CSV table of C-alpha atoms and ligand atoms in Angstrom, one decimal:
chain,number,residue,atom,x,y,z
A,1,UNK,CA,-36.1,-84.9,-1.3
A,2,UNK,CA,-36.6,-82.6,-4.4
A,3,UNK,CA,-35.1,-83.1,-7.4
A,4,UNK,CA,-35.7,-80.3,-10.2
A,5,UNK,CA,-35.3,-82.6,-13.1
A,6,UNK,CA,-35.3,-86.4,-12.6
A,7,UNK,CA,-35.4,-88.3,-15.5
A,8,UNK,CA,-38.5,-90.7,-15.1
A,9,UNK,CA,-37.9,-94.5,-14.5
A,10,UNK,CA,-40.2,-97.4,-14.9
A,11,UNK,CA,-39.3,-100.6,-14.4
A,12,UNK,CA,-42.5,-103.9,-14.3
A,13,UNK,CA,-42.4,-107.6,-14.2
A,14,UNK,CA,-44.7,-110.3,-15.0
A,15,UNK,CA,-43.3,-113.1,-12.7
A,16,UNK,CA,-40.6,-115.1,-12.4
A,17,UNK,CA,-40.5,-118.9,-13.1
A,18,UNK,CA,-40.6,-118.8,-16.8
A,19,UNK,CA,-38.7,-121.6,-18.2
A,20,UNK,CA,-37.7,-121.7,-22.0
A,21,UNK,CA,-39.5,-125.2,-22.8
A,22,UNK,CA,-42.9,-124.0,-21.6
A,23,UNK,CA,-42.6,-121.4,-23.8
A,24,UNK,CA,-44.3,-121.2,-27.3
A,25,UNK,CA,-43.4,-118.5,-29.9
A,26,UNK,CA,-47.1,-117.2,-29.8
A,27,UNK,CA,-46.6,-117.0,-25.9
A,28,UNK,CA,-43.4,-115.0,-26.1
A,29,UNK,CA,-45.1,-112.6,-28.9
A,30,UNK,CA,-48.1,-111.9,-26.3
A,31,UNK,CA,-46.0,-111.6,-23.5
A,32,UNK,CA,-43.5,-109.2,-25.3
A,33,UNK,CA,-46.3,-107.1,-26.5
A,34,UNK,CA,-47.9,-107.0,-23.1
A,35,UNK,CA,-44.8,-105.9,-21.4
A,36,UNK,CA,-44.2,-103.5,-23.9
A,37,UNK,CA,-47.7,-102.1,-23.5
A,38,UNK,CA,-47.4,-102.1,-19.6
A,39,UNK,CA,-44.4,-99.9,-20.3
A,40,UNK,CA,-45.7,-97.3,-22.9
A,41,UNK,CA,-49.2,-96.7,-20.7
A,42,UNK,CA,-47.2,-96.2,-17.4
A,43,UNK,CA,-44.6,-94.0,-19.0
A,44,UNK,CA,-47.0,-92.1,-20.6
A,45,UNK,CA,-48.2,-91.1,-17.3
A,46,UNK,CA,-44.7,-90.0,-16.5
A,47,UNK,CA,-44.1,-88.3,-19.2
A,48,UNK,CA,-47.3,-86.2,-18.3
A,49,UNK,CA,-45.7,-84.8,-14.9
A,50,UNK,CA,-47.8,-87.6,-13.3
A,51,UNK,CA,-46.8,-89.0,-10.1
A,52,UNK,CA,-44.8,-92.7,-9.7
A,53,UNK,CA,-48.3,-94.0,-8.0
A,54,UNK,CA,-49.8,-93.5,-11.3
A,55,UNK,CA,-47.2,-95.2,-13.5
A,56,UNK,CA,-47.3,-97.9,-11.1
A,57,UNK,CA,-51.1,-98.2,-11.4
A,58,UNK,CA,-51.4,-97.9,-14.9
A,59,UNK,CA,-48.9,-100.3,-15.7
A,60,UNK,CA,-50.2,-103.1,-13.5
A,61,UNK,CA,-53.9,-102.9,-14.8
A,62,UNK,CA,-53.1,-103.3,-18.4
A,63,UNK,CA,-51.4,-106.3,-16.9
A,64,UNK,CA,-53.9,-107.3,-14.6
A,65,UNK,CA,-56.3,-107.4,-17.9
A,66,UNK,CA,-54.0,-109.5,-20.1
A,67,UNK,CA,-54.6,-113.2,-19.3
A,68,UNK,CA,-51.0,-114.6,-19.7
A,69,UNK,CA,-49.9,-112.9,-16.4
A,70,UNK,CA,-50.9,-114.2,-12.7
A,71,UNK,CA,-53.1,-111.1,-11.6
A,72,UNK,CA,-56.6,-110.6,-12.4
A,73,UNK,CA,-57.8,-111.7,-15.5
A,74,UNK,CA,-55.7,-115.3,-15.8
A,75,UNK,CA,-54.7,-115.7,-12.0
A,76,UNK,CA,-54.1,-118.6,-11.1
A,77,UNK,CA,-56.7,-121.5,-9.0
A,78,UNK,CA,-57.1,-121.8,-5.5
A,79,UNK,CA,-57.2,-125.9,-4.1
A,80,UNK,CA,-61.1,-125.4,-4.3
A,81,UNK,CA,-60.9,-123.9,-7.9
A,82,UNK,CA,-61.1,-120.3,-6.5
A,83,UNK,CA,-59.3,-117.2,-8.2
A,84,UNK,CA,-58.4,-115.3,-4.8
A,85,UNK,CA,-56.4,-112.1,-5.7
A,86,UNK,CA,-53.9,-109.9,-3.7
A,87,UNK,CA,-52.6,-106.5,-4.4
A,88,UNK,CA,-50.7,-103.8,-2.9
A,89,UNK,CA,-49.5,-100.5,-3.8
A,90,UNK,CA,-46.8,-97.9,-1.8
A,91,UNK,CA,-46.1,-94.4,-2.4
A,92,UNK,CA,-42.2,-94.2,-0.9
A,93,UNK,CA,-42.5,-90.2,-1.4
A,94,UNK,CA,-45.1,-90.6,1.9
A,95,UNK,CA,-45.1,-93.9,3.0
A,96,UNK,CA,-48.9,-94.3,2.5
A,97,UNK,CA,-49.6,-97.6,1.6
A,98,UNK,CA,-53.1,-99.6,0.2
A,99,UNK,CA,-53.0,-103.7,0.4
A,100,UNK,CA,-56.2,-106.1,-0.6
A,101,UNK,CA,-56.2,-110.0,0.1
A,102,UNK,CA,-58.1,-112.8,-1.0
A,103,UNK,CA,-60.6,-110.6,-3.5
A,104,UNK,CA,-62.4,-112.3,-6.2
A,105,UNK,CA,-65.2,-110.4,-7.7
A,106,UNK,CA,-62.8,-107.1,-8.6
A,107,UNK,CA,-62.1,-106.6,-12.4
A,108,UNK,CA,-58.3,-104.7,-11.1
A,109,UNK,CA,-57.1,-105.4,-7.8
A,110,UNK,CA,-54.3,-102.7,-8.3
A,111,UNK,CA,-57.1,-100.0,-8.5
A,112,UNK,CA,-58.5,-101.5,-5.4
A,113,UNK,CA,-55.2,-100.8,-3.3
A,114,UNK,CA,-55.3,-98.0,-4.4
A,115,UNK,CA,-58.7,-97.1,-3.1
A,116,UNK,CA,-57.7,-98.2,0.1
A,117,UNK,CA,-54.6,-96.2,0.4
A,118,UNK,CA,-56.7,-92.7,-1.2
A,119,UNK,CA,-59.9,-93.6,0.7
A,120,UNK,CA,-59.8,-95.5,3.3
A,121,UNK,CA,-58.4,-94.6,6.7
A,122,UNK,CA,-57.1,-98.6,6.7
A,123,UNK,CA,-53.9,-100.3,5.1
A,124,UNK,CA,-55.1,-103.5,4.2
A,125,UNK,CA,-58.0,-105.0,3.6
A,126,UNK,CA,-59.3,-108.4,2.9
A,127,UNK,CA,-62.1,-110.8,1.7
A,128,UNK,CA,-65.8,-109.7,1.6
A,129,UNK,CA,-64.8,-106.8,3.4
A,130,UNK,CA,-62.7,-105.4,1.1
A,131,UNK,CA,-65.2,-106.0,-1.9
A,132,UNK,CA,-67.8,-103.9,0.5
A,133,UNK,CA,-65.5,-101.3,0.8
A,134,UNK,CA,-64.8,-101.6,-3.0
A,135,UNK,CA,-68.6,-100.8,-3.8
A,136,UNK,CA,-68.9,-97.9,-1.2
A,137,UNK,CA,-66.8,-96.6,-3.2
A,138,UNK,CA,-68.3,-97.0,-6.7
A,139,UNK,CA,-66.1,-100.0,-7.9
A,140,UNK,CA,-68.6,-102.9,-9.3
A,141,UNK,CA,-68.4,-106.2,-8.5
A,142,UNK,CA,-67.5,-108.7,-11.2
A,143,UNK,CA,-68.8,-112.4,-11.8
A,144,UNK,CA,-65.7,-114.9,-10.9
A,145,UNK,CA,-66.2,-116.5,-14.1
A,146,UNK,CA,-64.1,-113.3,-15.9
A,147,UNK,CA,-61.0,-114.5,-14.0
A,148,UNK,CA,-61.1,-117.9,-15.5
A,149,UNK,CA,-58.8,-119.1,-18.3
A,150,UNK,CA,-58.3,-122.6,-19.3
A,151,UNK,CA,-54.6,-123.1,-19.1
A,152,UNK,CA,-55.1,-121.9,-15.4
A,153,UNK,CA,-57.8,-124.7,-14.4
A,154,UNK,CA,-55.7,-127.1,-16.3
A,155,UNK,CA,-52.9,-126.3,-14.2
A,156,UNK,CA,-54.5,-126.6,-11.2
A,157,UNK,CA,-55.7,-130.3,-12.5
A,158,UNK,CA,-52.4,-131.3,-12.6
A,159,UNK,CA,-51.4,-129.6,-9.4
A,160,UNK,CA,-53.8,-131.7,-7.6
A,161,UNK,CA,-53.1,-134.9,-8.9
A,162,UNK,CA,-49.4,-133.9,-7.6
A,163,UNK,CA,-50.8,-133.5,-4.5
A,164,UNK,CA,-52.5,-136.8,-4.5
A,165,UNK,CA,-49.2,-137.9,-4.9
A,166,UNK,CA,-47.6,-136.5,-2.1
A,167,UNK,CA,-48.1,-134.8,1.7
A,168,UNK,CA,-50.0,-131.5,1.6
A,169,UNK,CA,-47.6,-129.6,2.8
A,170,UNK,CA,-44.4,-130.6,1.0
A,171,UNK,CA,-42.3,-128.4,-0.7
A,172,UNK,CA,-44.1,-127.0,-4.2
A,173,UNK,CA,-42.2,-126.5,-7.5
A,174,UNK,CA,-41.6,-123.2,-9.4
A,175,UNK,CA,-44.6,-123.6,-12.1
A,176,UNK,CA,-47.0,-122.8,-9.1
A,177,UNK,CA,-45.6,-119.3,-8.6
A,178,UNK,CA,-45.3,-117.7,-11.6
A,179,UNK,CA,-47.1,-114.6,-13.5
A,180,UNK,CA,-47.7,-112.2,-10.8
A,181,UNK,CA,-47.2,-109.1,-11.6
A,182,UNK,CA,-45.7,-105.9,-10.6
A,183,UNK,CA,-44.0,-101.9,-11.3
A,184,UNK,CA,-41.6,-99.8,-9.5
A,185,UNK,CA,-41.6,-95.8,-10.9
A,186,UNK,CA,-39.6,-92.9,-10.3
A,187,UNK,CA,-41.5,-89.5,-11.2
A,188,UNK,CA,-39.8,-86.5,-12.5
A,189,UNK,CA,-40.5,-84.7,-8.7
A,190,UNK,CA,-38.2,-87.5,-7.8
A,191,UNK,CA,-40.7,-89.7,-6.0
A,192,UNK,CA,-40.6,-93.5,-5.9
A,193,UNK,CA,-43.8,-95.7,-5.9
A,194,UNK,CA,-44.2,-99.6,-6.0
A,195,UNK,CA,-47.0,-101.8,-6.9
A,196,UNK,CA,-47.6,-105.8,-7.0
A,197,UNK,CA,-50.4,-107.9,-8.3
A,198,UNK,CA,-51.5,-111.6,-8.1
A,199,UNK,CA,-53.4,-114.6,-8.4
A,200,UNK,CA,-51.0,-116.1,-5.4
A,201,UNK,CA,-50.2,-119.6,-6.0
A,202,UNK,CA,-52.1,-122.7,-7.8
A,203,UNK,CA,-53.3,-124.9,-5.5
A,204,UNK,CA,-53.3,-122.6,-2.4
A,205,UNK,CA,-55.3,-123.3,0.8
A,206,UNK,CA,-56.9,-122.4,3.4
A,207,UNK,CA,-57.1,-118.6,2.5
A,208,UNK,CA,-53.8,-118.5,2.4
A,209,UNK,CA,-51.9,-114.8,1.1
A,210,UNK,CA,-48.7,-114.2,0.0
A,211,UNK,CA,-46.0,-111.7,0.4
A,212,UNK,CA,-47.6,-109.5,-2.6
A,213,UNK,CA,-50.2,-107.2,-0.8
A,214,UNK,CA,-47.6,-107.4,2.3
A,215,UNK,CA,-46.2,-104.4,3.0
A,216,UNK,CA,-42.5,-104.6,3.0
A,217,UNK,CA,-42.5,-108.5,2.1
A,218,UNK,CA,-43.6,-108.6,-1.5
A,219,UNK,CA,-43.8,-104.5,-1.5
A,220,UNK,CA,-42.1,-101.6,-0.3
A,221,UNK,CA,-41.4,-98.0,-1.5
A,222,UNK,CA,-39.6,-95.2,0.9
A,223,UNK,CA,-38.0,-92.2,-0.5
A,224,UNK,CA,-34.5,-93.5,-1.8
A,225,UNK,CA,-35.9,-97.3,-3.2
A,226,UNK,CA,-38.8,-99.0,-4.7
A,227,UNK,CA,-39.3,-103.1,-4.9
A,228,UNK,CA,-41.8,-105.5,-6.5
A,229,UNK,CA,-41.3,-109.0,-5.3
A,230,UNK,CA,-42.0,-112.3,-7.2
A,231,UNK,CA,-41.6,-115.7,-6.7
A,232,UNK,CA,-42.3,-117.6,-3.6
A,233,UNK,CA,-44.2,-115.7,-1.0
A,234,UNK,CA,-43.5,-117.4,2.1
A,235,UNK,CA,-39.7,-116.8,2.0
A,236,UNK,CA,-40.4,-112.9,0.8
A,237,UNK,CA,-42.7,-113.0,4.1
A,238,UNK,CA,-40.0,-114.4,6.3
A,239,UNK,CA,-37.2,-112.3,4.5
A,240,UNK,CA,-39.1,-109.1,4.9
A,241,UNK,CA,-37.6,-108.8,1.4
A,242,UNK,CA,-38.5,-105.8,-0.4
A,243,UNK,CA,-38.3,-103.9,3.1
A,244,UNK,CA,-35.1,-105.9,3.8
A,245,UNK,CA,-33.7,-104.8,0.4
A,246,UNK,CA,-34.3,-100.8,0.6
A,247,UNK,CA,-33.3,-100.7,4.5
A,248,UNK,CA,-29.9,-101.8,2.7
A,249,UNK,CA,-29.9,-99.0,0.5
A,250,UNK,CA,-31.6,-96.5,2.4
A,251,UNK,CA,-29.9,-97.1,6.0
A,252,UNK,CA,-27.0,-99.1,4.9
A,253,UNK,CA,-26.3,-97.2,2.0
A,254,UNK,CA,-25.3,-100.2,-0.3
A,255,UNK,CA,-25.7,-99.9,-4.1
A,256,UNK,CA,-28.9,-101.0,-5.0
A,257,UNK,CA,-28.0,-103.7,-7.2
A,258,UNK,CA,-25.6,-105.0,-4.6
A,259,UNK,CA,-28.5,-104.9,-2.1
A,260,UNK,CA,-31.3,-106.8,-4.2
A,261,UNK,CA,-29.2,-109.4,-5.1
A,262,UNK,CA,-28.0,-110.3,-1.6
A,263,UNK,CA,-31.5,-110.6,-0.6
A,264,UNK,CA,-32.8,-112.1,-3.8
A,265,UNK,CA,-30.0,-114.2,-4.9
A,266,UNK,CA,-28.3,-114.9,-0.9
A,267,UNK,CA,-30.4,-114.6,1.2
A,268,UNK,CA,-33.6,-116.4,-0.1
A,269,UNK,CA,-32.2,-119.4,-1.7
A,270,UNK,CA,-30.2,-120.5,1.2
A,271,UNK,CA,-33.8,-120.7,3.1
A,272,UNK,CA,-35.3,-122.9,0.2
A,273,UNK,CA,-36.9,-120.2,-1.9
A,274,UNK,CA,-36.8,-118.9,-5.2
A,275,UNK,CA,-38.2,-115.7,-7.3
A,276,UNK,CA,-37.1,-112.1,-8.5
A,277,UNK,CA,-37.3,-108.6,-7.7
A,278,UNK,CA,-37.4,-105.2,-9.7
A,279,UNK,CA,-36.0,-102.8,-7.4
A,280,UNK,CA,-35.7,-98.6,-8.1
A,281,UNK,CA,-33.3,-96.1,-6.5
A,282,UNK,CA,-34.3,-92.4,-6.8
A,283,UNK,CA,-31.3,-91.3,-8.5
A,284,UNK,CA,-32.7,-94.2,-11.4
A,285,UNK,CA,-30.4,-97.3,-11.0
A,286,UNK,CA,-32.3,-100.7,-11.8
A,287,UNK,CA,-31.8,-103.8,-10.2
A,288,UNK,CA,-33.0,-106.9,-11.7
A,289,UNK,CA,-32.0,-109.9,-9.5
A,290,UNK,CA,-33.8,-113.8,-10.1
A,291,UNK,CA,-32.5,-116.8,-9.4
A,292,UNK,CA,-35.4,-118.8,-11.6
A,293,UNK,CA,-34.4,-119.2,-15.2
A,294,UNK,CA,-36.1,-116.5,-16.6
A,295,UNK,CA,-38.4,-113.3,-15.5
A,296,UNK,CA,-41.2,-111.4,-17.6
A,297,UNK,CA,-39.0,-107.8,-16.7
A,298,UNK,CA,-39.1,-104.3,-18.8
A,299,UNK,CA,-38.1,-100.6,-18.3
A,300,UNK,CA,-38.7,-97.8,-19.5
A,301,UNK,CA,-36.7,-94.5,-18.9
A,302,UNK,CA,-35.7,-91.3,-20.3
A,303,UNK,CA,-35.2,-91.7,-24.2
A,304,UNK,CA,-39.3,-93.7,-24.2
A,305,UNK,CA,-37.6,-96.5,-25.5
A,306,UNK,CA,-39.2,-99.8,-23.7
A,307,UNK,CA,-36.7,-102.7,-23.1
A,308,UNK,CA,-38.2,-105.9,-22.6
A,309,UNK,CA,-37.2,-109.3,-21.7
A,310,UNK,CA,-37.9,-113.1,-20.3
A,311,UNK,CA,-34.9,-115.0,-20.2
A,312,UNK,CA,-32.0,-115.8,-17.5
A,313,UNK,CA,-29.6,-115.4,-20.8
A,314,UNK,CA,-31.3,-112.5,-22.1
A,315,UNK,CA,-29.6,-109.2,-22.2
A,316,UNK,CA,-32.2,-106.9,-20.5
A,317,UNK,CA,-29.8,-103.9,-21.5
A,318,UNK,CA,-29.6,-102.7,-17.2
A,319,UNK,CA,-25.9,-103.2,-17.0
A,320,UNK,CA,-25.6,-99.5,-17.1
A,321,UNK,CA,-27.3,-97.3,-15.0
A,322,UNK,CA,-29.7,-95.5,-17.2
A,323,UNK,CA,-28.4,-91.9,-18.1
A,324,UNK,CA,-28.3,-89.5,-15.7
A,325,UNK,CA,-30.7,-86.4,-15.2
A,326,UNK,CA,-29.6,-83.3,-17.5
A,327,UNK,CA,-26.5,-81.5,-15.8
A,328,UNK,CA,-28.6,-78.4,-14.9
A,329,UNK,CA,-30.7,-80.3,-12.5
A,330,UNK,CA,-29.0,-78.3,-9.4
A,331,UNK,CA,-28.6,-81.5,-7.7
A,332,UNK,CA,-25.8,-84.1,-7.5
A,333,UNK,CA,-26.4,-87.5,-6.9
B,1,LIG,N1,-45.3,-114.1,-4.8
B,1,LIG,C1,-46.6,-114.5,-5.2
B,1,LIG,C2,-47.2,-115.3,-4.0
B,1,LIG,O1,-46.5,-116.0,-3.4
B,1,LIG,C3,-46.5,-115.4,-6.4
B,1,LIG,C4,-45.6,-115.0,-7.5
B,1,LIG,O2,-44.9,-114.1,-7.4
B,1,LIG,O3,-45.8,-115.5,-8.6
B,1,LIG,O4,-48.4,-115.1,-3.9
């Protein structure tokens, strides 16, 4: 699909989960400014003529680099006091795709996934393998020690004397999925890309990976819708969800925001789970759905102006679609 002048989208989060009384007035500032950040860098490539892919790519590092998020610097701890990351990334406009599991020695997983979508004749790739592949192709390999932060450690020390408390495999509470981090674009050719980045969840074992470098589960871009999934990665495994939500655009033909919340707010609370999404339609319509009390969420579209927002009772200024692409365009939508 061509479009001769789309009006570029961007649309990130940074997890959901948040809840108000966890929250600190310095944390909100840091967060806000973060978002807001994520939002200027990857509109900026948008505003270049850049493609969605880079949008998507800028917009996750600079959150991969700020320590409040779940995704590289400040991910989250693994049961043996691991940081093992996943990320994916998906260009809908040719359904290439790049995934990495369970790496802990790069600076920017995003830019990994990348790699492996531009590089590498494979989708996904995981472990030491991935990290090899990373340094045939001139990405250095970090010292763990950058992805620690002390709040993270301290909440895996309280995660395991939970545990202590309980079976291992009994149901875990929101705080352990929460911060990861992720970016739908639409570029002004009209193509869709999504992205997703993460520490995974605290207290994970077993090498276990989420839905986030899953193709289709935790992200998914075709050529009509884009989706970053958040929250808790077995059920967005098991839902297909980010796949599940643009086959209900793109085959079914439902209205995006009808189609992410029937996934997101149906669907994967009636199994037991909980999360968000940010999903994209090319003709620009955002979808927002959680069903957590809040969400780090932004966008970003055609007047530059970057909305932010965390909370369930926030206004995050979406209820309109944003305005459409100038009447000369030669296309309807
Ligand atoms: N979905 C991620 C995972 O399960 C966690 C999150 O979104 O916070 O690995």
């Amino acid at each position: 699909m061509s479009h001769a002048a789309v009006s570029p989208v961007l649309v990130i989060h940074g997890g959901a989960g948040v809840i108000k009384r966890d929250m600190t007035p310095a944390r909100e500032k840091a967060v806000r400014a973060a978002l807001t950040l994520a939002l200027r860098d990857g509109y900026a490539q948008l505003k270049a003529g850049k493609p969605a892919l880079d949008a998507v790519t800028a917009a996750i590092a600079v959150l991969e680099d700020d320590p409040n998020f779940n995704a590289g610097k400040g991910s989250v701890f693994t049961h043996d006091g691991k940081n093992e990351m996943d990320a994916a990334i998906m260009d809908g406009n040719t359904l290439r795709a790049g995934s990495v599991a369970d790496v802990q020695r790069i600076k920017n997983p995003i830019l990994l996934a990348r790699a492996v979508m531009e590089k590498s004749s494979h989708v996904m790739l995981a472990g030491e393998g991935a990290e090899a592949f990373a340094q045939s192709v001139g990405m250095p390999l970090i010292d763990p020690s950058y992805f620690r932060t002390e709040e993270r450690w301290q909440q895996l020390q309280k995660a395991l004397k939970e545990d202590a408390a309980k079976q291992p495999h009994a149901n875990v509470e929101t705080a352990k999925h929460f911060g990861t981090v992720g970016a739908v674009a639409l570029d002004s050719e009209g193509h869709l890309a999504a992205g997703t980045s993460t520490g995974g969840m605290t207290d994970k074992r077993w090498g276990r990976i989420g839905d986030s470098p899953i193709i289709g589960a935790g992200t998914y871009a075709n050529a009509g819708c884009a989706v970053s999934g958040t929250g808790w990665g077995e059920f967005y495994i098991r839902t297909v969800a980010a796949h599940e939500i643009c086959m209900k655009v793109t085959q079914m033909r439902e209205p995006l925001k009808l189609a992410a919340a029937e996934v997101i707010n149906q669907e994967i609370p009636s199994m037991g789970g909980n999360g968000g999404a940010i999903a994209l339609d090319a003709e620009g319509h955002i979808a927002i759905p959680f069903n957590t009390d809040g969400m780090y969420r932004g966008w970003i579209s055609a007047d530059g102006v970057p909305h932010v927002a965390i909370y369930g009772d926030e206004d995050d200024g979406i209820a309109e679609p944003p305005a459409p692409a100038p009447a000369d365009s030669g296309e309807q939508p």
